[in-house]
Amino acid sequence: MAPSANGQTVGRRLPVESAFTRVEDARHRLPRLFGRRDLVVLGLGVMIGSGIFRISGNQAATGAGPAVILSFVIAAIVCLLAAACYAELSSTIPVSGSAYTFSYVTFGEMWAWLVGWALVLELVTAAAIVARAWSAYFLATLQGFGVTLPENLARFFGPDAKVNLVAPLLLLILTAMIVTGTKLSARVLTVVVIAKVAVILLVVVVGARHINMDNYHPFVPPAMAAPAEASPTLLGWILDSSFGGFGVMGIFTAASTIVFAYIGFDLIATASEDARSPRKTVPQGMLLGVGAVTILYLAMAVVLVGMRPYKQLGGSAPVSEALAAVGVGWAAKVVNLGALLALMTVIMVVLIAQSRVLFNMGRDGLLPKSLGRVSRVYSSPARAATAAGFAALALTLYPKVLELEELLVMGALFCFAFCAVGVLRLRRTEPNLERGFRVPMVPLIPLLSLAATLWLMLNLNTSTWTKFVIWMLLGLAIYGLYGRWHSRLANEDSWDFDIGDTDPGTGGMQTVRTETDRTSDELRAVRTPPQKPTRGKHMRS
């Protein structure tokens, strides 16, 4: 039986002091490059994507009708509640790994592994799906500018193509950018985010002039029975009732899928180790990002549904098709270009986040520790980034990858639930830890976040639940066969990254800093005296 720092095997928890020490005293640590603006850009880079350019139209056409606007509001409320929980945890334990690291400190190793495994599912699936969607807009953009590809070539560009050549190539290019350094990726990301926000504002202004109020009626279309071959939601299966599209239940079902559009604020937490003054900047980046993207999403949804009858919004490029239908063809071309930029940045941020999760799991020994190294040449977790890119590339080769959209939503909601409970547990077990942000009205807000998350999970299809359970069982098997025995926490006395562990091709190691080398950005588990409560100070300076 493997030894453990706290005398346990499966339920061992990472002491909060160790979480900080592994960052500050690590030979393999990430350079601090991101400020508050960079973190907001990081969040907008991943959240402004297919939610604006594809999901809003498709969910209006198939699930909620004009009431898709309410679906966006519901999804926004759920994500704002979850973002508040993430903000407190990331300001308390500001190291990379996001919900995985939070769970390691709060619940224990096995639960942390499951959360990390769900994050891997979420991020790999997101990168693969968005890469396929990018290929569709790439083809539409070429056609919009009068470039017609031969039929035998165009069939390799479509999102549903059995063999898609564009998506894997895009993933290779973006993976190379991330491997060679975060600073270059951040600069490219900033420019692209500015450009796509400008495109969205242009669409809202132009589209608002072509709104037909009749398109908002009926606002909540009558409920329809689900097709016989359709997979029921888990709630419908439990209640032995088949919920189809539209109606009140259609609004909630659409909201469960639309959460995909907001996924991204949680990825900011994976960059905590890359951030300057993370206790302050990471929570600010999350909350500002969610607020900004909610405004943009609602504006786009109102305009899109008003421009065209909801039944006609189910195409592969709903926004550009709606603009073309109202006679604004030039704007449709701009939208296609904006969508290319938007989806590209989504993939970039997702791959960055995935590399940080794999980096932390490797550094903790739950995955091969070679993933937990920082390349001296590129100052990035090059091996983890490479693994993330090639995993997404392999999945995007699957012709029906677009059907896995709900699966990544399930992975994200699973992590949301753990963070909500984690706030309550850490408030009880570590009440005096310094928190750069405190969730107001505890325990109400975390409990509301947990309830809303579970409700959306119940509105996902049973087929999605089946795939998710299979994935998690596979994860448990890997943990039992490898992670449990190779965990750094289980082998603390013998664990070390030495010279022989470093591949010369990725450069050498960074030496452990001496006491005089420490900077003001170092992290420590600071406990405030109990007689000086910080309740009510939601954002510390």
Coordinates of C-alpha atoms in Angstrom, one line a residue:
M1 CA 0.0 0.0 0.0
A2 CA 1.4 3.4 -1.0
P3 CA 2.6 5.7 1.8
S4 CA 0.8 9.0 2.3
A5 CA 1.6 12.3 3.9
N6 CA -1.6 12.1 6.0
G7 CA -1.8 8.4 6.6
Q8 CA -4.5 7.7 4.0
T9 CA -4.5 6.2 0.5
V10 CA -7.5 7.3 -1.4
G11 CA -8.8 10.2 0.7
R12 CA -5.5 12.0 1.1
R13 CA -5.8 15.8 0.8
L14 CA -3.2 18.2 -0.4
P15 CA -2.3 20.6 2.5
V16 CA -3.0 24.2 1.4
E17 CA 0.6 25.2 2.4
S18 CA 1.9 22.5 0.0
A19 CA -0.2 23.9 -2.9
F20 CA 1.7 27.2 -2.6
T21 CA 5.1 25.7 -1.9
R22 CA 4.9 23.6 -5.0
V23 CA 4.6 26.8 -7.0
E24 CA 7.0 29.1 -5.3
D25 CA 9.8 26.5 -4.6
A26 CA 9.3 24.4 -7.8
R27 CA 12.0 23.9 -10.3
H28 CA 9.3 23.8 -12.9
R29 CA 7.1 26.8 -12.5
L30 CA 5.4 29.1 -15.0
P31 CA 6.4 32.7 -15.6
R32 CA 4.0 35.4 -14.5
L33 CA 2.9 37.2 -17.6
F34 CA -0.8 38.0 -17.3
G35 CA -2.3 41.2 -15.7
R36 CA -6.0 41.8 -15.1
R37 CA -6.5 43.0 -18.7
D38 CA -4.9 39.9 -20.1
L39 CA -7.1 37.7 -18.0
V40 CA -10.3 39.5 -19.2
V41 CA -9.0 39.1 -22.7
L42 CA -8.4 35.4 -22.0
G43 CA -12.0 34.9 -20.8
L44 CA -13.5 36.9 -23.7
G45 CA -11.3 35.0 -26.1
V46 CA -12.9 31.7 -25.2
M47 CA -16.5 32.8 -24.3
I48 CA -17.0 34.9 -27.4
G49 CA -17.2 32.1 -29.9
S50 CA -19.8 29.6 -31.1
G51 CA -22.3 30.9 -28.6
I52 CA -22.8 34.1 -30.6
F53 CA -22.2 32.7 -34.1
R54 CA -24.0 29.3 -34.0
I55 CA -25.6 28.1 -30.7
S56 CA -28.1 31.1 -30.4
G57 CA -29.6 30.4 -33.8
N58 CA -29.6 26.6 -33.6
Q59 CA -31.3 26.6 -30.1
A60 CA -33.9 29.1 -31.3
A61 CA -34.7 26.9 -34.3
T62 CA -34.9 23.6 -32.5
G63 CA -35.5 24.2 -28.8
A64 CA -36.7 27.5 -27.5
G65 CA -37.9 29.8 -30.3
P66 CA -37.6 33.5 -29.5
A67 CA -37.5 32.6 -25.9
V68 CA -33.9 31.6 -26.5
I69 CA -33.3 35.1 -25.1
L70 CA -34.5 33.7 -21.7
S71 CA -32.3 30.7 -22.1
F72 CA -29.3 33.0 -22.3
V73 CA -30.5 34.8 -19.2
I74 CA -30.8 31.5 -17.3
A75 CA -27.4 30.3 -18.4
A76 CA -25.9 33.6 -17.5
I77 CA -27.3 33.5 -14.0
V78 CA -26.0 29.9 -13.5
C79 CA -22.6 30.9 -14.7
L80 CA -22.5 34.1 -12.6
L81 CA -23.3 32.1 -9.5
A82 CA -20.6 29.6 -10.4
A83 CA -18.1 32.4 -11.3
A84 CA -18.5 33.8 -7.8
C85 CA -17.6 30.4 -6.3
Y86 CA -14.7 30.0 -8.7
A87 CA -13.5 33.6 -7.9
E88 CA -13.3 32.9 -4.1
L89 CA -11.5 29.6 -4.5
S90 CA -9.1 31.0 -7.1
S91 CA -8.3 33.9 -4.8
T92 CA -7.7 31.6 -1.9
I93 CA -5.7 29.0 -3.8
P94 CA -4.3 30.9 -6.8
V95 CA -2.3 28.2 -8.5
S96 CA -2.9 26.7 -11.9
G97 CA -5.2 23.7 -12.3
S98 CA -8.5 25.4 -11.5
A99 CA -11.2 23.2 -10.1
Y100 CA -8.7 20.2 -10.0
T101 CA -6.4 22.0 -7.6
F102 CA -9.3 23.4 -5.5
S103 CA -10.7 19.9 -5.2
Y104 CA -7.3 18.4 -4.2
V105 CA -7.0 20.8 -1.3
T106 CA -10.7 20.7 -0.3
F107 CA -11.9 17.1 -0.9
G108 CA -9.0 14.9 -1.5
E109 CA -7.0 13.2 -4.2
M110 CA -9.5 10.8 -5.7
W111 CA -12.1 13.6 -6.0
A112 CA -9.5 15.9 -7.5
W113 CA -8.7 13.3 -10.0
L114 CA -12.3 12.9 -11.0
V115 CA -12.7 16.7 -11.4
G116 CA -9.4 16.9 -13.4
W117 CA -10.6 14.0 -15.6
A118 CA -13.9 15.9 -16.2
L119 CA -11.8 19.0 -17.1
V120 CA -9.9 17.0 -19.6
L121 CA -13.1 15.8 -21.2
E122 CA -14.5 19.4 -21.3
L123 CA -11.4 21.0 -22.8
V124 CA -10.4 18.3 -25.3
T125 CA -14.0 18.0 -26.6
A126 CA -14.4 21.8 -26.8
A127 CA -11.2 22.2 -28.9
A128 CA -12.2 19.4 -31.2
I129 CA -15.8 20.7 -31.7
V130 CA -14.8 24.3 -32.3
A131 CA -12.1 23.3 -34.7
R132 CA -14.8 21.5 -36.8
A133 CA -17.1 24.5 -36.6
W134 CA -14.2 26.8 -37.7
S135 CA -13.8 24.7 -40.8
A136 CA -17.5 25.4 -41.7
Y137 CA -17.0 29.2 -41.4
F138 CA -13.8 28.9 -43.3
L139 CA -15.6 27.4 -46.3
A140 CA -18.5 29.9 -46.0
T141 CA -16.0 32.8 -46.0
L142 CA -14.3 31.5 -49.1
Q143 CA -17.7 31.2 -50.8
G144 CA -18.7 34.7 -49.6
F145 CA -15.7 36.2 -51.4
G146 CA -16.4 34.3 -54.6
V147 CA -13.9 31.5 -54.1
T148 CA -15.5 28.2 -55.0
L149 CA -13.5 25.0 -54.2
P150 CA -13.8 21.9 -56.4
E151 CA -16.4 19.5 -55.1
N152 CA -13.8 16.8 -54.5
L153 CA -11.9 19.3 -52.2
A154 CA -14.8 21.1 -50.6
R155 CA -16.0 17.8 -49.1
F156 CA -13.0 17.7 -46.8
F157 CA -13.9 21.2 -45.4
G158 CA -17.4 20.6 -44.0
P159 CA -18.0 20.2 -40.3
D160 CA -19.7 16.9 -40.8
A161 CA -17.1 15.6 -43.3
K162 CA -15.9 12.0 -42.7
V163 CA -12.4 13.2 -43.3
N164 CA -11.9 16.9 -42.3
L165 CA -8.5 18.3 -43.3
V166 CA -8.9 21.9 -42.1
A167 CA -9.6 21.3 -38.4
P168 CA -6.5 19.1 -37.7
L169 CA -4.3 21.6 -39.6
L170 CA -5.7 24.5 -37.5
L171 CA -5.0 22.6 -34.3
L172 CA -1.5 21.9 -35.3
I173 CA -0.8 25.6 -35.9
L174 CA -2.3 26.7 -32.7
T175 CA -0.6 24.0 -30.7
A176 CA 2.7 25.1 -32.1
M177 CA 2.0 28.7 -31.0
I178 CA 1.1 27.7 -27.5
V179 CA 4.1 25.4 -27.1
T180 CA 6.5 28.1 -28.2
G181 CA 5.3 30.5 -25.5
T182 CA 2.4 32.1 -23.7
K183 CA 3.5 35.7 -24.3
L184 CA 3.2 35.3 -28.1
S185 CA -0.2 33.6 -27.6
A186 CA -1.4 36.4 -25.4
R187 CA -0.4 39.1 -27.9
V188 CA -2.2 37.4 -30.7
L189 CA -5.2 36.8 -28.5
T190 CA -5.5 40.5 -27.5
V191 CA -5.5 41.6 -31.2
V192 CA -8.0 39.0 -32.3
V193 CA -10.4 39.6 -29.3
I194 CA -10.5 43.4 -30.1
A195 CA -11.3 42.6 -33.7
K196 CA -14.1 40.2 -33.0
V197 CA -15.8 42.4 -30.4
A198 CA -15.8 45.1 -33.1
V199 CA -17.5 42.7 -35.5
I200 CA -20.1 41.8 -32.9
L201 CA -20.9 45.4 -32.2
L202 CA -21.2 46.0 -35.9
V203 CA -23.6 43.1 -36.3
V204 CA -25.8 44.3 -33.5
V205 CA -26.0 47.9 -34.8
V206 CA -26.6 46.8 -38.4
G207 CA -29.0 44.0 -37.5
A208 CA -31.1 46.2 -35.2
R209 CA -32.2 48.2 -38.2
H210 CA -33.8 45.1 -39.7
I211 CA -35.7 43.8 -36.8
N212 CA -39.3 42.7 -37.5
M213 CA -41.3 42.6 -34.3
D214 CA -43.5 39.8 -35.8
N215 CA -40.6 37.5 -35.5
Y216 CA -40.9 37.6 -31.7
H217 CA -44.3 36.0 -31.8
P218 CA -45.1 33.5 -30.4
F219 CA -42.3 34.3 -27.9
V220 CA -42.7 30.8 -26.3
P221 CA -43.8 28.4 -29.1
P222 CA -46.1 25.6 -28.1
A223 CA -44.4 22.5 -26.8
M224 CA -43.8 19.7 -29.3
A225 CA -43.4 16.0 -28.6
A226 CA -39.9 14.6 -28.9
P227 CA -39.2 12.4 -31.9
A228 CA -39.4 8.7 -31.1
E229 CA -35.7 8.2 -31.8
A230 CA -34.6 11.2 -29.8
S231 CA -32.8 10.6 -26.5
P232 CA -34.9 11.9 -23.6
T233 CA -33.4 14.2 -20.9
L234 CA -32.5 12.7 -17.6
L235 CA -35.4 14.6 -16.0
G236 CA -37.8 13.3 -18.5
W237 CA -36.6 9.8 -18.0
I238 CA -36.9 10.0 -14.2
L239 CA -40.5 11.4 -14.5
D240 CA -41.3 9.0 -17.3
S241 CA -42.3 11.9 -19.5
S242 CA -40.9 12.8 -22.9
F243 CA -40.0 16.5 -23.1
G244 CA -39.7 17.7 -26.7
G245 CA -38.7 21.0 -28.1
F246 CA -40.2 24.5 -27.2
G247 CA -42.6 25.3 -24.5
V248 CA -41.3 26.2 -21.0
M249 CA -39.2 23.0 -20.7
G250 CA -37.6 23.9 -24.1
I251 CA -36.2 27.1 -22.5
F252 CA -34.4 25.1 -19.8
T253 CA -33.2 22.4 -22.2
A254 CA -31.8 25.1 -24.4
A255 CA -30.2 26.8 -21.4
S256 CA -28.4 23.6 -20.6
T257 CA -26.7 23.6 -24.0
I258 CA -26.2 27.3 -24.0
V259 CA -23.9 27.0 -21.0
F260 CA -21.4 25.9 -23.6
A261 CA -21.3 29.5 -24.8
Y262 CA -20.3 30.8 -21.4
I263 CA -17.6 28.2 -20.7
G264 CA -14.4 30.1 -20.4
F265 CA -14.6 32.1 -17.2
D266 CA -13.6 28.9 -15.4
L267 CA -10.6 28.6 -17.6
I268 CA -9.2 31.9 -16.3
A269 CA -8.5 30.0 -13.0
T270 CA -6.2 27.7 -14.9
A271 CA -4.0 30.7 -15.6
S272 CA -3.6 31.7 -11.9
E273 CA 0.0 30.6 -12.0
D274 CA 0.7 32.7 -15.1
A275 CA -1.0 35.8 -13.5
R276 CA 0.5 38.7 -11.6
S277 CA -1.1 39.4 -8.2
P278 CA -3.5 36.5 -8.8
R279 CA -5.5 36.9 -5.6
K280 CA -6.8 40.1 -7.0
T281 CA -6.6 39.9 -10.8
V282 CA -8.0 36.4 -11.3
P283 CA -11.4 37.0 -9.6
Q284 CA -11.7 40.4 -11.3
G285 CA -10.9 38.8 -14.7
M286 CA -13.6 36.2 -14.2
L287 CA -16.4 38.5 -13.1
L288 CA -15.7 41.2 -15.6
G289 CA -15.5 38.7 -18.4
V290 CA -18.8 37.0 -17.5
G291 CA -20.5 40.4 -17.2
A292 CA -19.2 41.7 -20.6
V293 CA -20.0 38.5 -22.5
T294 CA -23.5 38.3 -21.0
I295 CA -24.3 41.8 -22.4
L296 CA -22.9 40.9 -25.8
Y297 CA -24.8 37.6 -25.9
L298 CA -28.2 39.1 -25.0
A299 CA -27.8 41.9 -27.6
M300 CA -26.9 39.4 -30.3
A301 CA -29.8 37.0 -29.4
V302 CA -32.4 39.8 -29.4
V303 CA -31.2 41.1 -32.8
L304 CA -30.8 37.6 -34.4
V305 CA -34.3 36.4 -33.4
G306 CA -35.8 39.7 -34.5
M307 CA -34.2 39.6 -38.0
R308 CA -35.5 36.3 -39.1
P309 CA -38.2 33.8 -38.1
Y310 CA -36.8 31.4 -35.5
K311 CA -37.5 28.3 -37.7
Q312 CA -35.1 29.6 -40.3
L313 CA -32.1 30.0 -37.9
G314 CA -31.0 26.4 -37.9
G315 CA -28.3 26.6 -40.6
S316 CA -24.6 26.1 -40.2
A317 CA -23.9 29.8 -40.0
P318 CA -27.2 31.4 -38.6
V319 CA -25.9 34.9 -38.1
S320 CA -24.4 35.5 -41.5
E321 CA -27.4 33.7 -43.1
A322 CA -29.8 36.0 -41.3
L323 CA -27.9 39.1 -42.4
A324 CA -27.8 37.9 -46.0
A325 CA -31.6 37.2 -45.8
V326 CA -32.4 40.8 -44.9
G327 CA -30.2 42.1 -47.8
V328 CA -27.0 43.0 -45.8
G329 CA -24.7 40.7 -47.7
W330 CA -21.5 42.8 -47.0
A331 CA -22.1 42.4 -43.2
A332 CA -22.5 38.6 -43.7
K333 CA -19.0 38.5 -45.1
V334 CA -17.7 40.5 -42.1
V335 CA -19.5 38.1 -39.7
N336 CA -17.8 35.1 -41.3
L337 CA -14.4 36.7 -40.8
G338 CA -15.3 37.6 -37.3
A339 CA -16.4 34.0 -36.6
L340 CA -13.1 32.7 -37.9
L341 CA -11.3 34.9 -35.5
A342 CA -13.7 34.2 -32.6
L343 CA -13.5 30.4 -33.0
M344 CA -9.7 30.5 -33.4
T345 CA -9.3 32.3 -30.1
V346 CA -11.6 29.8 -28.4
I347 CA -9.4 26.9 -29.5
M348 CA -6.3 28.8 -28.4
V349 CA -7.5 29.5 -24.9
V350 CA -9.0 26.0 -24.4
L351 CA -5.6 24.5 -25.4
I352 CA -3.8 26.8 -23.0
A353 CA -6.2 25.8 -20.2
Q354 CA -5.8 22.1 -21.0
S355 CA -2.1 22.3 -21.0
R356 CA -2.2 23.9 -17.5
V357 CA -4.5 21.1 -16.2
L358 CA -2.3 18.4 -17.6
F359 CA 0.8 20.3 -16.3
N360 CA -0.6 20.3 -12.7
M361 CA -1.7 16.6 -12.8
G362 CA 1.7 15.7 -14.1
R363 CA 3.4 17.8 -11.4
D364 CA 1.3 16.0 -8.8
G365 CA 2.1 12.6 -10.2
L366 CA -1.4 11.6 -11.2
L367 CA -0.3 11.6 -14.8
P368 CA 3.3 11.0 -16.0
K369 CA 5.5 13.6 -14.4
S370 CA 7.1 14.5 -17.7
L371 CA 3.9 16.5 -18.3
G372 CA 4.7 18.6 -15.2
R373 CA 7.8 20.3 -16.7
V374 CA 8.4 23.8 -18.0
S375 CA 10.6 24.1 -21.0
R376 CA 13.5 26.4 -20.4
V377 CA 13.6 27.2 -24.2
Y378 CA 10.0 28.3 -24.4
S379 CA 9.1 29.0 -20.7
S380 CA 5.9 27.0 -21.2
P381 CA 4.7 23.5 -20.3
A382 CA 5.6 22.4 -23.8
R383 CA 5.0 18.7 -23.3
A384 CA 1.6 19.2 -21.7
A385 CA 0.6 21.7 -24.4
T386 CA 1.7 19.1 -27.1
A387 CA -0.3 16.4 -25.4
A388 CA -3.4 18.7 -25.2
G389 CA -3.1 19.6 -28.9
F390 CA -2.7 16.1 -30.2
A391 CA -5.6 14.8 -28.0
A392 CA -7.9 17.4 -29.6
L393 CA -6.6 16.6 -33.0
A394 CA -7.3 12.9 -32.6
L395 CA -10.9 13.7 -31.4
T396 CA -11.6 16.1 -34.2
L397 CA -11.0 13.3 -36.7
Y398 CA -14.2 11.7 -35.4
P399 CA -16.9 12.6 -38.0
K400 CA -19.7 12.9 -35.4
V401 CA -17.7 15.1 -32.9
L402 CA -20.3 17.9 -33.1
E403 CA -22.8 15.5 -31.4
L404 CA -20.6 15.6 -28.3
E405 CA -21.4 19.2 -27.5
E406 CA -23.6 18.3 -24.5
L407 CA -20.8 16.1 -23.2
L408 CA -18.4 19.0 -22.6
V409 CA -21.2 20.9 -21.0
M410 CA -21.6 18.0 -18.6
G411 CA -17.9 18.1 -17.7
A412 CA -18.1 21.8 -17.0
L413 CA -21.3 21.5 -14.8
F414 CA -19.7 18.7 -12.9
C415 CA -16.8 21.0 -12.0
F416 CA -19.2 23.9 -11.2
A417 CA -20.9 21.7 -8.6
F418 CA -17.7 20.8 -6.9
C419 CA -16.6 24.4 -6.7
A420 CA -20.0 25.4 -5.1
V421 CA -19.6 22.8 -2.4
G422 CA -15.9 23.6 -2.1
V423 CA -16.6 27.2 -1.0
L424 CA -18.8 25.9 1.8
R425 CA -16.3 23.2 2.9
L426 CA -13.2 25.5 2.8
R427 CA -15.1 28.2 4.8
R428 CA -15.6 25.6 7.5
T429 CA -12.2 23.9 7.4
E430 CA -10.0 26.9 6.7
P431 CA -12.0 29.9 7.9
N432 CA -9.0 32.2 8.4
L433 CA -7.3 31.7 5.0
E434 CA -6.7 34.9 3.2
R435 CA -9.3 35.4 0.5
G436 CA -8.9 38.0 -2.2
F437 CA -12.6 37.7 -3.0
R438 CA -15.4 36.4 -0.8
V439 CA -18.7 35.1 -2.1
P440 CA -21.5 37.2 -0.5
M441 CA -24.4 35.7 1.3
V442 CA -22.8 32.4 2.2
P443 CA -24.3 29.7 2.2
L444 CA -27.1 31.0 0.0
I445 CA -25.1 31.8 -3.1
P446 CA -23.1 28.5 -3.2
L447 CA -26.3 26.5 -2.5
L448 CA -28.1 28.4 -5.3
S449 CA -25.2 27.7 -7.6
L450 CA -25.3 24.0 -6.8
A451 CA -29.1 23.8 -7.2
A452 CA -29.0 25.6 -10.6
T453 CA -26.1 23.4 -11.8
L454 CA -27.8 20.2 -10.9
W455 CA -31.0 21.4 -12.5
L456 CA -29.2 22.0 -15.8
M457 CA -27.5 18.6 -15.6
L458 CA -30.9 17.0 -15.2
N459 CA -32.0 18.7 -18.5
L460 CA -29.2 17.0 -20.5
N461 CA -29.9 13.9 -22.5
T462 CA -29.6 10.4 -21.1
S463 CA -27.2 9.5 -23.9
T464 CA -24.9 12.3 -22.6
W465 CA -25.1 11.0 -19.1
T466 CA -24.3 7.5 -20.3
K467 CA -21.2 8.7 -22.1
F468 CA -20.1 10.8 -19.1
V469 CA -20.5 7.9 -16.7
I470 CA -18.4 5.7 -19.0
W471 CA -15.7 8.4 -19.2
M472 CA -15.6 8.8 -15.4
L473 CA -15.4 5.0 -14.9
L474 CA -12.5 4.9 -17.3
G475 CA -10.9 7.7 -15.2
L476 CA -11.4 5.8 -12.0
A477 CA -9.7 2.8 -13.6
I478 CA -6.7 4.9 -14.6
Y479 CA -6.4 6.4 -11.1
G480 CA -6.6 3.0 -9.5
L481 CA -3.9 1.5 -11.8
Y482 CA -1.6 4.5 -12.0
G483 CA -2.4 7.7 -10.3
R484 CA -3.0 6.3 -6.8
W485 CA 0.5 4.7 -6.7
H486 CA 2.5 7.4 -8.5
S487 CA 1.0 10.3 -6.7
R488 CA 3.5 12.8 -5.4
L489 CA 1.6 13.1 -2.2
A490 CA 1.9 9.3 -1.7
N491 CA 5.6 9.4 -2.3
E492 CA 6.6 12.7 -0.9
D493 CA 10.0 11.6 0.5
S494 CA 11.2 10.1 -2.7
W495 CA 9.7 12.5 -5.2
D496 CA 12.0 14.9 -7.0
F497 CA 12.7 16.3 -10.5
D498 CA 16.4 15.7 -11.0
I499 CA 18.8 16.3 -13.8
G500 CA 18.2 12.9 -15.3
D501 CA 14.5 13.6 -15.5
T502 CA 15.0 16.5 -17.9
D503 CA 15.0 15.9 -21.7
P504 CA 17.9 18.0 -23.1
G505 CA 15.8 18.8 -26.1
T506 CA 13.5 20.9 -23.9
G507 CA 16.3 22.7 -22.2
G508 CA 17.5 22.3 -18.6
M509 CA 15.8 23.1 -15.4
Q510 CA 15.1 26.3 -13.5
T511 CA 16.9 26.2 -10.1
V512 CA 15.1 26.6 -6.9
R513 CA 15.1 30.3 -5.9
T514 CA 17.0 31.4 -2.8
E515 CA 15.3 33.5 -0.2
T516 CA 16.8 36.7 -1.7
D517 CA 15.4 35.9 -5.1
R518 CA 11.7 35.9 -4.0
T519 CA 9.5 38.5 -5.6
S520 CA 6.4 40.3 -4.3
D521 CA 4.3 37.9 -6.5
E522 CA 5.2 34.8 -4.4
L523 CA 2.2 33.0 -2.8
R524 CA 1.8 31.9 0.7
A525 CA -1.1 30.4 2.7
V526 CA -1.8 33.5 4.8
R527 CA -4.2 33.0 7.7
T528 CA -5.9 36.2 9.1
P529 CA -6.6 36.3 12.8
P530 CA -10.2 35.3 13.6
Q531 CA -10.8 38.6 15.4
K532 CA -10.4 40.5 12.1
P533 CA -13.2 39.1 9.9
T534 CA -13.2 40.1 6.2
R535 CA -16.9 39.5 5.6
G536 CA -18.3 42.2 3.4
K537 CA -15.0 43.0 1.8
H538 CA -15.7 41.2 -1.5
M539 CA -12.7 42.4 -3.4
R540 CA -9.6 43.0 -1.5
S541 CA -6.9 45.4 -2.7

